[in-house]
Amino acid sequence: MSGRSAWDRAARFGVVAATAAVALGAATGRAAVAQAGGPSATGLGAESTALARLRSLEETWAARDRLRQSRFERGAPTWADGLWLPDIPIRWDARTVRYLEYFRDDPRGHRAMAEWIARSTRYARPIEAALAAQGLPRDLRCVPMVESAYEPTARSDRGAAGLWQLMAPTAAAYGAGPSFWVDPRLDPRRSSEAAARLLRDLHTRFGSWELALSAYHMGYVSLLRAMRRYNTNDYETLASIEAGLPYETPMYVSKIAACMIVLRNLDRFGFAGVEQAAPRDVEWFSVPGGLRLEVLDEAAGLEEGTLASYNPALIRGRTPPGRERWSLRVPPGAAEALARRWGALE
């Protein structure tokens, strides 16, 4: 990246006309000065608007190249030697390193990560099954870690919901759109399947996980607009331009990268002793539509609210009235109890 000339980078920003003007000036014997000096430099003619733009671009890109090169030369910190790395390429930029140090050294970051790790195994089965079904790296389990802290009923002020914090239109495009009675975004299995298909498509479209995760965070259309506006599909370029990506998006991508590294190296970050939640085992039981969950709790001899916690997608507290039958998740042993007591319900 840093080996490209300033002219190549300028052309990427659509200033071909300005480059041609420089070439024409050289051909007629004019001096083409690439130094900072501005329009009033001694002995030069007036600087056109296009040339002023070109000079600004060259100076800006030269400064950014120096900053970017220093980051690449620095690379991973010495304390990261010997870490197991994810299957997804990791950029050792300052953002990622700061997050790693935050999770390792800062009490707040360490405590938050410990809580996430403790919850990470509760819904690991549907998450990892969905990723595997799409041929995606297991490391992407860190997306719901950052999105919702593995809380299947999490909701944002902007309307995103579930483990993967899917917006309603996005979920609908991938077969998990909410209705009056059911919000599949709150279902760990269905939301994971929708999110995995979305991530697969974004990676296929953009060709890199950094861009795919950026689109997941800021929106597919928003990333397309940014790429067209700045005439580049390079993540680091977009991240380095002040208005290229929203400030939060590169932070989000680096945070996920840091979480991937932590989960691969629990002992190195001080999390080897964290007690992880047992995976939620479930059975399935078919019931008629329109039944209240608390009635089913009572019939199965469960505490009130148990079936609601196992079926968070049933946002009205009952099976959808318009459905003849509904497959309900129940705790192990509850299906047998419901079958024995089913006569009382019918």
mmCIF file with all atom_site columns, N, CA and C in Angstrom, residues 202-209 212:
data_model
loop_
_atom_site.group_PDB
_atom_site.id
_atom_site.type_symbol
_atom_site.label_atom_id
_atom_site.label_alt_id
_atom_site.label_comp_id
_atom_site.label_asym_id
_atom_site.label_entity_id
_atom_site.label_seq_id
_atom_site.pdbx_PDB_ins_code
_atom_site.Cartn_x
_atom_site.Cartn_y
_atom_site.Cartn_z
_atom_site.occupancy
_atom_site.B_iso_or_equiv
_atom_site.pdbx_formal_charge
_atom_site.auth_seq_id
_atom_site.auth_comp_id
_atom_site.auth_asym_id
_atom_site.auth_atom_id
_atom_site.pdbx_PDB_model_num
ATOM 1  N N  . LEU A 1 202 ? -21.812 -10.334 2.494  1.00 0.00 ? 202 LEU A N  1
ATOM 2  C CA . LEU A 1 202 ? -20.985 -9.130  2.576  1.00 0.00 ? 202 LEU A CA 1
ATOM 3  C C  . LEU A 1 202 ? -19.528 -9.445  2.251  1.00 0.00 ? 202 LEU A C  1
ATOM 4  N N  . HIS A 1 203 ? -19.044 -10.582 2.741  1.00 0.00 ? 203 HIS A N  1
ATOM 5  C CA . HIS A 1 203 ? -17.655 -10.945 2.445  1.00 0.00 ? 203 HIS A CA 1
ATOM 6  C C  . HIS A 1 203 ? -17.478 -11.266 0.968  1.00 0.00 ? 203 HIS A C  1
ATOM 7  N N  . THR A 1 204 ? -18.449 -11.939 0.380  1.00 0.00 ? 204 THR A N  1
ATOM 8  C CA . THR A 1 204 ? -18.392 -12.220 -1.051 1.00 0.00 ? 204 THR A CA 1
ATOM 9  C C  . THR A 1 204 ? -18.407 -10.925 -1.860 1.00 0.00 ? 204 THR A C  1
ATOM 10 N N  . ARG A 1 205 ? -19.215 -9.975  -1.415 1.00 0.00 ? 205 ARG A N  1
ATOM 11 C CA . ARG A 1 205 ? -19.354 -8.700  -2.140 1.00 0.00 ? 205 ARG A CA 1
ATOM 12 C C  . ARG A 1 205 ? -18.097 -7.847  -2.049 1.00 0.00 ? 205 ARG A C  1
ATOM 13 N N  . PHE A 1 206 ? -17.512 -7.736  -0.857 1.00 0.00 ? 206 PHE A N  1
ATOM 14 C CA . PHE A 1 206 ? -16.421 -6.785  -0.645 1.00 0.00 ? 206 PHE A CA 1
ATOM 15 C C  . PHE A 1 206 ? -15.035 -7.426  -0.651 1.00 0.00 ? 206 PHE A C  1
ATOM 16 N N  . GLY A 1 207 ? -14.947 -8.728  -0.442 1.00 0.00 ? 207 GLY A N  1
ATOM 17 C CA . GLY A 1 207 ? -13.672 -9.403  -0.572 1.00 0.00 ? 207 GLY A CA 1
ATOM 18 C C  . GLY A 1 207 ? -12.747 -9.321  0.618  1.00 0.00 ? 207 GLY A C  1
ATOM 19 N N  . SER A 1 208 ? -13.148 -8.675  1.684  1.00 0.00 ? 208 SER A N  1
ATOM 20 C CA . SER A 1 208 ? -12.312 -8.620  2.891  1.00 0.00 ? 208 SER A CA 1
ATOM 21 C C  . SER A 1 208 ? -13.221 -8.601  4.107  1.00 0.00 ? 208 SER A C  1
ATOM 22 N N  . TRP A 1 209 ? -12.713 -9.160  5.211  1.00 0.00 ? 209 TRP A N  1
ATOM 23 C CA . TRP A 1 209 ? -13.525 -9.182  6.423  1.00 0.00 ? 209 TRP A CA 1
ATOM 24 C C  . TRP A 1 209 ? -13.620 -7.806  7.063  1.00 0.00 ? 209 TRP A C  1
ATOM 25 N N  . ALA A 1 212 ? -16.398 -6.246  5.165  1.00 0.00 ? 212 ALA A N  1
ATOM 26 C CA . ALA A 1 212 ? -17.653 -6.939  5.473  1.00 0.00 ? 212 ALA A CA 1
ATOM 27 C C  . ALA A 1 212 ? -18.174 -6.536  6.846  1.00 0.00 ? 212 ALA A C  1
#
